[in-house]
Coordinates of C-alpha atoms in Angstrom, one line a residue:
M1357 CA -17.0 -83.7 -81.0
M1358 CA -19.0 -80.7 -82.3
P1359 CA -20.9 -78.8 -79.6
Q1360 CA -24.7 -79.2 -79.8
D1361 CA -26.9 -76.2 -80.4
F1362 CA -28.5 -74.7 -77.3
L1363 CA -32.1 -75.5 -78.4
S1364 CA -31.4 -79.2 -78.6
I1365 CA -30.0 -79.1 -75.0
V1366 CA -33.1 -77.1 -73.8
K1367 CA -35.5 -79.5 -75.4
R1368 CA -33.6 -82.6 -74.0
R1369 CA -33.8 -81.0 -70.5
Y1370 CA -37.3 -79.5 -70.6
G1371 CA -39.2 -81.0 -73.5
D1372 CA -40.8 -79.2 -76.4
G1373 CA -42.8 -76.6 -74.5
G1374 CA -44.9 -75.9 -71.4
Y1375 CA -41.9 -75.3 -69.2
A1376 CA -42.4 -75.2 -65.5
G1377 CA -43.5 -71.8 -64.4
D1378 CA -44.6 -70.7 -67.8
E1379 CA -48.3 -70.9 -66.8
H1380 CA -47.7 -67.6 -65.0
G1381 CA -46.8 -65.8 -68.2
G1382 CA -45.0 -66.6 -71.4
A1383 CA -44.8 -66.1 -75.1
A1384 CA -48.5 -66.9 -75.8
G1385 CA -49.8 -64.2 -73.4
S1386 CA -53.5 -63.3 -72.9
D1387 CA -55.5 -61.3 -75.4
G1388 CA -58.1 -60.0 -72.9
T1389 CA -61.1 -61.9 -74.1
G1390 CA -63.7 -63.2 -71.8
L1391 CA -66.3 -61.5 -69.6
P1392 CA -65.1 -59.1 -66.9
T1393 CA -64.0 -60.8 -63.8
G1394 CA -64.3 -57.9 -61.4
S1395 CA -60.6 -57.6 -61.0
P1396 CA -59.3 -54.1 -60.4
S1397 CA -57.0 -54.6 -63.3
N1398 CA -59.9 -55.0 -65.7
F1399 CA -61.0 -52.2 -68.0
M1400 CA -64.3 -50.8 -66.4
F1401 CA -67.2 -51.7 -68.6
A1402 CA -70.4 -50.1 -67.0
T1403 CA -73.9 -49.1 -67.4
G1404 CA -75.9 -46.7 -65.3
I1405 CA -79.4 -46.3 -63.8
E1406 CA -80.9 -43.0 -65.1
C1407 CA -81.4 -40.9 -62.0
S1408 CA -81.9 -37.3 -63.1
N1409 CA -84.1 -35.4 -60.7
P1410 CA -84.3 -31.6 -61.6
T1411 CA -87.4 -29.6 -61.0
I1412 CA -89.4 -27.8 -63.6
D1413 CA -92.5 -25.5 -63.5
N1414 CA -90.7 -23.1 -61.2
G1415 CA -90.0 -25.8 -58.7
R1416 CA -93.5 -27.3 -58.7
T1417 CA -92.7 -30.5 -60.5
R1418 CA -89.9 -32.9 -59.8
R1419 CA -88.6 -35.0 -62.7
D1420 CA -87.5 -38.0 -60.8
Q1421 CA -86.3 -40.5 -63.4
L1422 CA -85.9 -43.3 -60.8
E1423 CA -89.6 -43.0 -60.2
E1424 CA -90.7 -42.4 -63.8
C1425 CA -88.7 -45.3 -65.1
G1426 CA -89.9 -47.7 -62.4
H1427 CA -86.6 -48.2 -60.5
Y1428 CA -88.0 -47.7 -57.0
A1429 CA -90.4 -50.6 -57.7
R1430 CA -88.0 -52.8 -59.7
W1431 CA -84.5 -52.0 -58.4
R1432 CA -83.8 -55.7 -57.6
D1433 CA -84.6 -56.6 -61.2
D1434 CA -82.4 -53.7 -62.5
L1435 CA -79.4 -54.8 -60.4
R1436 CA -79.9 -58.4 -61.4
L1437 CA -80.0 -57.5 -65.1
T1438 CA -76.8 -55.6 -64.7
R1439 CA -75.1 -58.7 -63.3
E1440 CA -76.6 -61.1 -65.8
L1441 CA -75.4 -59.0 -68.7
G1442 CA -71.8 -59.6 -67.4
L1443 CA -71.1 -56.2 -66.1
K1444 CA -69.3 -55.6 -62.8
V1445 CA -69.5 -51.7 -62.7
L1446 CA -72.6 -49.6 -62.3
R1447 CA -73.0 -45.9 -62.2
Y1448 CA -75.6 -45.5 -59.5
G1449 CA -77.3 -42.3 -58.4
L1450 CA -78.6 -42.2 -54.8
P1451 CA -81.7 -39.9 -54.8
I1452 CA -80.4 -36.9 -52.8
H1453 CA -83.8 -35.2 -52.7
R1454 CA -85.3 -38.2 -50.9
I1455 CA -82.3 -38.9 -48.6
H1456 CA -81.1 -35.5 -47.5
L1457 CA -84.1 -34.2 -45.6
G1458 CA -82.3 -31.2 -43.9
P1459 CA -79.1 -30.3 -42.2
G1460 CA -77.9 -33.4 -40.4
K1461 CA -81.2 -35.3 -41.3
Y1462 CA -81.3 -38.3 -43.5
D1463 CA -83.6 -41.1 -44.6
W1464 CA -81.4 -44.1 -45.5
E1465 CA -84.1 -46.8 -45.9
F1466 CA -84.1 -47.1 -49.7
A1467 CA -80.4 -46.5 -50.0
D1468 CA -79.5 -49.1 -47.4
R1469 CA -81.5 -51.8 -49.2
V1470 CA -80.0 -51.1 -52.6
M1471 CA -76.4 -50.7 -51.4
A1472 CA -76.6 -54.0 -49.5
E1473 CA -77.8 -55.7 -52.7
L1474 CA -75.1 -54.1 -54.8
R1475 CA -72.5 -55.5 -52.4
R1476 CA -74.1 -58.9 -52.3
L1477 CA -74.0 -59.1 -56.1
E1478 CA -70.4 -57.9 -56.1
L1479 CA -71.2 -55.0 -58.3
T1480 CA -68.8 -52.0 -58.0
P1481 CA -70.9 -48.8 -57.8
I1482 CA -69.7 -45.4 -59.0
L1483 CA -71.9 -43.5 -56.6
D1484 CA -73.5 -40.5 -58.3
L1485 CA -74.4 -38.0 -55.6
L1486 CA -75.9 -35.0 -57.3
H1487 CA -77.6 -35.5 -60.7
F1488 CA -79.2 -32.3 -61.9
G1489 CA -81.4 -31.6 -58.8
V1490 CA -81.2 -30.8 -55.1
P1491 CA -83.7 -31.3 -52.2
D1492 CA -86.6 -28.8 -52.1
W1493 CA -85.2 -27.3 -48.8
L1494 CA -82.0 -26.3 -50.6
G1495 CA -83.9 -24.5 -53.4
N1496 CA -81.6 -24.5 -56.5
F1497 CA -78.1 -23.9 -57.7
Q1498 CA -78.2 -20.2 -56.9
N1499 CA -78.2 -21.0 -53.2
P1500 CA -74.7 -20.1 -51.8
E1501 CA -75.2 -22.6 -49.0
L1502 CA -75.3 -25.5 -51.5
P1503 CA -71.6 -26.3 -51.2
V1504 CA -71.5 -26.7 -47.5
H1505 CA -74.7 -28.7 -47.2
F1506 CA -73.7 -30.9 -50.1
A1507 CA -70.3 -31.6 -48.5
E1508 CA -72.1 -32.7 -45.3
Y1509 CA -74.2 -35.1 -47.4
C1510 CA -71.1 -36.5 -49.2
G1511 CA -69.4 -37.1 -45.8
A1512 CA -72.5 -38.9 -44.5
V1513 CA -72.7 -41.2 -47.5
A1514 CA -69.0 -42.1 -47.3
E1515 CA -69.3 -42.7 -43.6
R1516 CA -72.3 -45.0 -44.0
Y1517 CA -70.9 -47.0 -46.9
P1518 CA -67.2 -47.2 -46.2
W1519 CA -66.7 -50.0 -48.7
V1520 CA -67.5 -47.7 -51.6
R1521 CA -64.4 -46.3 -53.4
Y1522 CA -65.7 -44.8 -56.7
Y1523 CA -67.7 -41.6 -56.7
T1524 CA -69.1 -38.9 -59.1
P1525 CA -69.9 -36.1 -56.7
V1526 CA -71.7 -33.8 -59.1
N1527 CA -72.7 -35.1 -62.5
E1528 CA -72.2 -32.9 -65.6
I1529 CA -71.6 -29.6 -63.8
F1530 CA -71.5 -27.6 -67.0
V1531 CA -74.8 -29.1 -68.2
S1532 CA -76.5 -28.7 -64.8
A1533 CA -75.6 -25.0 -64.7
R1534 CA -76.4 -24.2 -68.3
M1535 CA -79.8 -25.9 -68.4
S1536 CA -80.8 -24.4 -65.0
A1537 CA -79.4 -20.9 -65.2
K1538 CA -78.7 -20.1 -68.9
D1539 CA -81.3 -22.1 -70.9
G1540 CA -84.0 -21.7 -68.2
L1541 CA -85.3 -25.3 -68.3
W1542 CA -84.6 -26.6 -64.8
N1543 CA -84.5 -25.7 -61.2
E1544 CA -84.0 -21.9 -60.9
Q1545 CA -85.0 -21.6 -64.6
L1546 CA -83.0 -18.4 -65.2
K1547 CA -81.6 -17.2 -68.5
N1548 CA -78.7 -14.9 -67.9
D1549 CA -74.9 -15.1 -67.7
R1550 CA -74.6 -14.0 -64.1
A1551 CA -77.0 -16.7 -62.9
F1552 CA -75.0 -19.2 -65.1
V1553 CA -71.7 -18.2 -63.5
T1554 CA -73.3 -18.4 -60.0
A1555 CA -74.5 -21.9 -60.7
L1556 CA -71.1 -23.0 -62.1
K1557 CA -69.1 -21.8 -59.1
H1558 CA -71.6 -23.2 -56.6
L1559 CA -71.6 -26.6 -58.3
V1560 CA -67.8 -26.8 -58.6
A1561 CA -67.4 -25.7 -55.0
A1562 CA -69.9 -28.4 -54.0
S1563 CA -67.9 -31.0 -55.9
I1564 CA -64.6 -29.9 -54.4
L1565 CA -65.9 -29.8 -50.8
G1566 CA -67.9 -33.0 -51.3
T1567 CA -64.7 -34.8 -52.5
Q1568 CA -62.8 -33.6 -49.5
M1569 CA -65.5 -35.1 -47.2
I1570 CA -65.4 -38.3 -49.1
A1571 CA -61.6 -38.4 -48.8
K1572 CA -61.9 -37.9 -45.1
H1573 CA -63.5 -41.3 -44.8
R1574 CA -61.9 -42.9 -47.9
P1575 CA -58.5 -41.4 -48.6
D1576 CA -58.0 -43.7 -51.6
C1577 CA -61.3 -42.6 -53.2
I1578 CA -61.5 -42.6 -57.0
I1579 CA -63.4 -39.7 -58.4
V1580 CA -65.0 -40.2 -61.9
Q1581 CA -66.0 -36.7 -62.9
S1582 CA -68.7 -37.1 -65.6
E1583 CA -68.8 -34.1 -67.9
S1584 CA -70.4 -33.5 -71.2
A1585 CA -68.0 -33.5 -74.3
E1586 CA -69.4 -30.6 -76.3
Y1587 CA -68.7 -28.6 -79.5
L1588 CA -70.6 -26.0 -81.5
H1589 CA -69.7 -25.8 -85.1
E1590 CA -70.4 -22.6 -87.1
A1591 CA -71.5 -22.7 -90.7
R1592 CA -70.4 -19.1 -91.5
A1593 CA -67.6 -17.7 -93.6
V1594 CA -66.5 -15.4 -90.8
P1595 CA -66.5 -17.1 -87.3
S1596 CA -68.2 -15.0 -84.7
T1597 CA -66.7 -14.1 -81.3
A1598 CA -69.9 -15.4 -79.6
V1599 CA -69.4 -19.0 -80.8
K1600 CA -65.7 -18.8 -80.1
L1601 CA -66.6 -17.8 -76.5
I1602 CA -69.2 -20.6 -76.2
N1603 CA -66.6 -23.2 -77.2
M1604 CA -64.2 -21.9 -74.5
Q1605 CA -67.0 -21.8 -71.9
R1606 CA -67.4 -25.5 -72.1
F1607 CA -64.1 -25.9 -70.2
I1608 CA -65.1 -23.7 -67.3
S1609 CA -66.4 -26.4 -64.9
L1610 CA -63.3 -28.6 -65.4
D1611 CA -60.9 -25.5 -65.3
L1612 CA -62.3 -24.6 -61.9
L1613 CA -62.3 -28.2 -60.7
Y1614 CA -58.8 -29.0 -61.8
A1615 CA -57.3 -25.5 -61.0
K1616 CA -56.5 -24.8 -64.6
P1617 CA -56.1 -21.0 -65.3
F1618 CA -58.7 -19.7 -67.8
D1619 CA -58.2 -18.3 -71.3
A1620 CA -58.2 -14.5 -71.2
D1621 CA -61.6 -14.1 -72.9
V1622 CA -63.2 -16.5 -70.4
A1623 CA -61.5 -14.9 -67.4
Y1624 CA -62.9 -11.4 -68.4
W1625 CA -66.4 -12.9 -69.0
L1626 CA -66.4 -14.7 -65.6
Q1627 CA -65.2 -11.5 -63.9
D1628 CA -67.9 -9.5 -65.6
N1629 CA -70.5 -12.0 -64.4
G1630 CA -69.7 -12.3 -60.7
L1631 CA -66.6 -14.5 -60.2
T1632 CA -64.5 -12.5 -57.7
R1633 CA -60.7 -12.6 -57.5
E1634 CA -61.0 -14.2 -54.0
E1635 CA -63.2 -17.0 -55.4
Y1636 CA -60.8 -17.4 -58.4
D1637 CA -57.8 -17.8 -56.0
W1638 CA -59.8 -20.3 -53.9
F1639 CA -60.5 -22.5 -57.0
M1640 CA -56.9 -22.2 -58.2
A1641 CA -55.4 -23.3 -54.9
G1642 CA -55.2 -26.9 -56.1
E1643 CA -57.1 -30.0 -57.3
P1644 CA -59.5 -31.9 -55.0
P1645 CA -58.2 -35.1 -53.4
G1646 CA -58.5 -38.6 -54.6
Y1647 CA -57.5 -40.3 -57.8
Q1648 CA -59.1 -38.1 -60.5
I1649 CA -60.6 -39.7 -63.7
M1650 CA -62.0 -37.3 -66.3
G1651 CA -65.2 -38.8 -67.6
N1652 CA -66.5 -37.5 -70.9
D1653 CA -70.1 -38.1 -71.9
Y1654 CA -70.9 -38.1 -75.7
Y1655 CA -74.1 -38.2 -77.5
G1656 CA -74.5 -37.3 -81.2
R1657 CA -76.6 -34.3 -80.1
N1658 CA -73.7 -32.9 -78.1
E1659 CA -72.3 -31.6 -81.4
R1660 CA -74.4 -28.9 -83.1
I1661 CA -74.0 -26.8 -86.2
L1662 CA -75.1 -23.1 -86.2
L1663 CA -76.4 -22.5 -89.7
P1664 CA -76.2 -19.1 -91.5
D1665 CA -79.9 -18.4 -90.8
G1666 CA -79.3 -18.8 -87.1
S1667 CA -81.0 -22.2 -86.7
M1668 CA -79.3 -25.2 -85.2
S1669 CA -78.7 -28.5 -86.9
P1670 CA -77.5 -31.7 -85.3
A1671 CA -73.8 -32.5 -86.0
Q1672 CA -73.5 -36.1 -84.9
D1673 CA -69.9 -37.4 -85.4
V1674 CA -68.4 -34.4 -87.2
L1675 CA -65.7 -34.7 -84.6
G1676 CA -67.0 -37.5 -82.5
W1677 CA -66.0 -38.7 -79.0
Y1678 CA -62.4 -39.3 -80.0
Q1679 CA -61.5 -35.9 -81.3
I1680 CA -63.5 -33.9 -78.7
T1681 CA -62.2 -36.0 -75.8
H1682 CA -58.7 -35.8 -77.1
E1683 CA -59.0 -32.0 -76.8
Y1684 CA -60.1 -32.3 -73.2
Y1685 CA -57.3 -34.8 -72.5
R1686 CA -54.6 -32.5 -73.9
R1687 CA -55.9 -29.7 -71.7
Y1688 CA -56.1 -31.6 -68.4
Q1689 CA -53.9 -34.7 -68.8
K1690 CA -56.2 -36.9 -66.8
P1691 CA -57.1 -40.6 -67.3
V1692 CA -60.3 -40.8 -69.3
M1693 CA -63.5 -42.7 -69.1
H1694 CA -66.3 -42.7 -71.6
T1695 CA -69.0 -42.1 -69.0
E1696 CA -72.3 -41.9 -71.0
T1697 CA -73.6 -42.6 -74.5
N1698 CA -76.8 -43.7 -76.2
V1699 CA -79.1 -43.0 -79.1
F1700 CA -82.9 -42.7 -78.9
E1701 CA -83.6 -45.1 -81.8
A1702 CA -83.4 -48.7 -80.6
G1703 CA -82.6 -50.0 -84.1
D1704 CA -79.5 -47.7 -84.4
A1705 CA -78.2 -48.5 -80.9
P1706 CA -76.0 -51.5 -81.7
S1707 CA -74.1 -49.7 -84.5
W1708 CA -73.7 -46.6 -82.2
L1709 CA -72.3 -48.9 -79.5
W1710 CA -69.7 -50.3 -81.7
K1711 CA -68.8 -46.9 -83.2
Q1712 CA -68.2 -45.5 -79.7
W1713 CA -66.1 -48.6 -78.8
M1714 CA -64.0 -48.1 -81.9
N1715 CA -63.4 -44.5 -80.6
V1716 CA -62.3 -45.9 -77.3
L1717 CA -59.9 -48.5 -78.9
R1718 CA -58.4 -45.8 -81.2
M1719 CA -57.8 -43.5 -78.2
R1720 CA -56.1 -46.3 -76.3
R1721 CA -53.9 -47.2 -79.2
D1722 CA -52.8 -43.6 -79.5
G1723 CA -51.6 -43.8 -75.9
V1724 CA -54.4 -42.1 -74.0
P1725 CA -55.3 -43.9 -70.8
V1726 CA -59.0 -44.6 -71.3
L1727 CA -60.0 -46.7 -68.3
G1728 CA -63.7 -47.4 -68.9
F1729 CA -66.8 -47.3 -71.0
T1730 CA -70.5 -46.8 -70.1
W1731 CA -73.7 -47.4 -72.1
Y1732 CA -76.2 -45.0 -70.4
S1733 CA -78.6 -46.3 -69.3
L1734 CA -79.6 -49.8 -68.3
I1735 CA -83.3 -49.1 -69.0
D1736 CA -85.2 -46.7 -71.2
Q1737 CA -85.7 -43.1 -70.2
I1738 CA -88.6 -40.7 -70.2
D1739 CA -88.8 -37.3 -72.0
W1740 CA -85.1 -36.8 -72.7
D1741 CA -86.1 -35.8 -76.2
V1742 CA -87.3 -32.5 -74.7
A1743 CA -84.5 -32.5 -72.0
L1744 CA -87.2 -33.2 -69.3
A1745 CA -88.5 -29.7 -69.7
V1746 CA -92.1 -30.9 -70.3
K1747 CA -93.8 -33.9 -68.7
N1748 CA -95.1 -35.7 -71.8
G1749 CA -94.4 -39.2 -70.8
T1750 CA -92.5 -40.1 -74.0
V1751 CA -90.4 -43.2 -73.8
N1752 CA -86.9 -42.8 -75.2
S1753 CA -85.8 -46.2 -76.3
C1754 CA -82.2 -45.7 -75.4
G1755 CA -81.8 -48.4 -72.7
L1756 CA -80.2 -51.8 -72.8
Y1757 CA -83.6 -52.9 -71.7
D1758 CA -87.1 -51.4 -72.1
L1759 CA -89.3 -50.3 -69.3
D1760 CA -90.7 -53.8 -69.0
R1761 CA -87.1 -55.0 -68.5
R1762 CA -87.0 -56.8 -71.9
P1763 CA -83.7 -56.6 -73.7
R1764 CA -83.3 -54.3 -76.6
P1765 CA -80.9 -55.3 -79.5
V1766 CA -78.1 -53.2 -78.0
A1767 CA -78.1 -55.5 -74.9
A1768 CA -77.0 -58.5 -77.1
A1769 CA -74.4 -56.2 -78.8
Y1770 CA -73.0 -55.1 -75.4
R1771 CA -72.8 -58.8 -74.3
Q1772 CA -70.8 -59.6 -77.4
L1773 CA -68.5 -56.7 -76.8
L1774 CA -67.9 -57.9 -73.2
E1775 CA -67.2 -61.4 -74.3
E1776 CA -64.6 -60.2 -76.7
F1777 CA -62.9 -57.4 -74.7
G1778 CA -64.0 -57.9 -71.0
Q1779 CA -60.6 -58.7 -69.6
I1780 CA -58.4 -56.1 -71.3
T1781 CA -56.3 -54.2 -68.8
V1782 CA -57.6 -50.9 -67.3
V1783 CA -54.5 -49.0 -68.5
P1784 CA -53.6 -49.3 -72.2
H1785 CA -49.9 -49.0 -71.5
G1786 CA -50.3 -52.0 -69.1
E1787 CA -51.2 -54.5 -71.9
L1788 CA -47.7 -55.9 -71.1
F1789 CA -48.4 -56.7 -67.5
V1790 CA -50.9 -56.3 -64.7
V1791 CA -49.8 -54.9 -61.3
G1792 CA -51.6 -56.7 -58.5
D1793 CA -51.5 -59.5 -56.0
Q1794 CA -52.2 -62.3 -58.5
P1795 CA -49.5 -64.3 -60.4
A1796 CA -47.8 -62.4 -63.2
K1797 CA -49.8 -62.5 -66.5
L1798 CA -48.4 -61.4 -69.8
M1799 CA -50.8 -59.5 -71.9
I1800 CA -50.7 -58.9 -75.7
E1801 CA -51.7 -55.7 -77.4
V1802 CA -55.4 -55.3 -78.0

């Protein structure tokens, strides 16, 4: 008698499909569709509450976006909207200027209420601890005592909220220093290279010491460093050394943070403007603790073109988030998160959202570990068209919701994106499987 083929034997024993145990994996796999579940294996889709708080008018006016955009009065609504949209992750900035009242002195009343509600709603906060401004008693970024006082604050936050794992100690270090000490718009409002370098080294040192204090209480902390992805194009036949230097200076904050030796031109410039050899050696001693994620913020206005007549033109998407961030990734080899994006025109926002998401997918398909994406912010902002430099009260319609908490078109677009991609894995190389305590689950490429 001729032997039967193996498949006939398999089918006779087990049937035509749905074999025992196959529900834990199998040929069909999962494509990652469905709203985020909150699983640590999910890609981190997020929004943020705009929380910038620099001073202007030589310190006389505080631009507190939490106040100007109504969050102090409507914080419960804002957290509810985040949850209802289907998001599980929120970049949230505690108002340091209201909490840290002096060395060892804190007012936790507002923070305690918000943090308790975040936990009740099972939202994962990425706590943003310094977002462009410091308490009045600390002055500004020229204060050499800033790093030690900020470290104390970070330790106090981590001790008070031990369940929090994700932090952005200092938001956009490069932008904070440039706007305050080079462009003269915020805080110290200076316009010289020495002040710029001073602000940079104080802010990076604050981030490093703050991370150390966080890690003291939460050794498994995850640090999402949000930094602006920038580039200046030059429309001149002969490129200038000045623009070449500017495009190298954009790496200084992350070079200091991640202990990456400088390019020679930058090293000379830093030395000429106050970075000592002892300080350099301190920064180069090693990276701060925690799992480090390099967040890159990208707005079309991050790219500019210097025209032959010396004027500036916007350069939206000449390179785009993909190409600029890829350059940062090659330099630092860190997992990446798209930590901020928006446009000021509400009608253009849905297409901008999808364009940024295509950048993220392309980056993941090229093997770069992009772990998360953020539309910033949940609600509209005030006066960012003038970088907060003048208190005009102009509403920038860049939020998922307007200031009355009504959804803008981009909210529906984001919901659609979440329904389609909400359960893709956090690491692109992990599309094959998820490491965790749940039953094995085969994933297919997305």
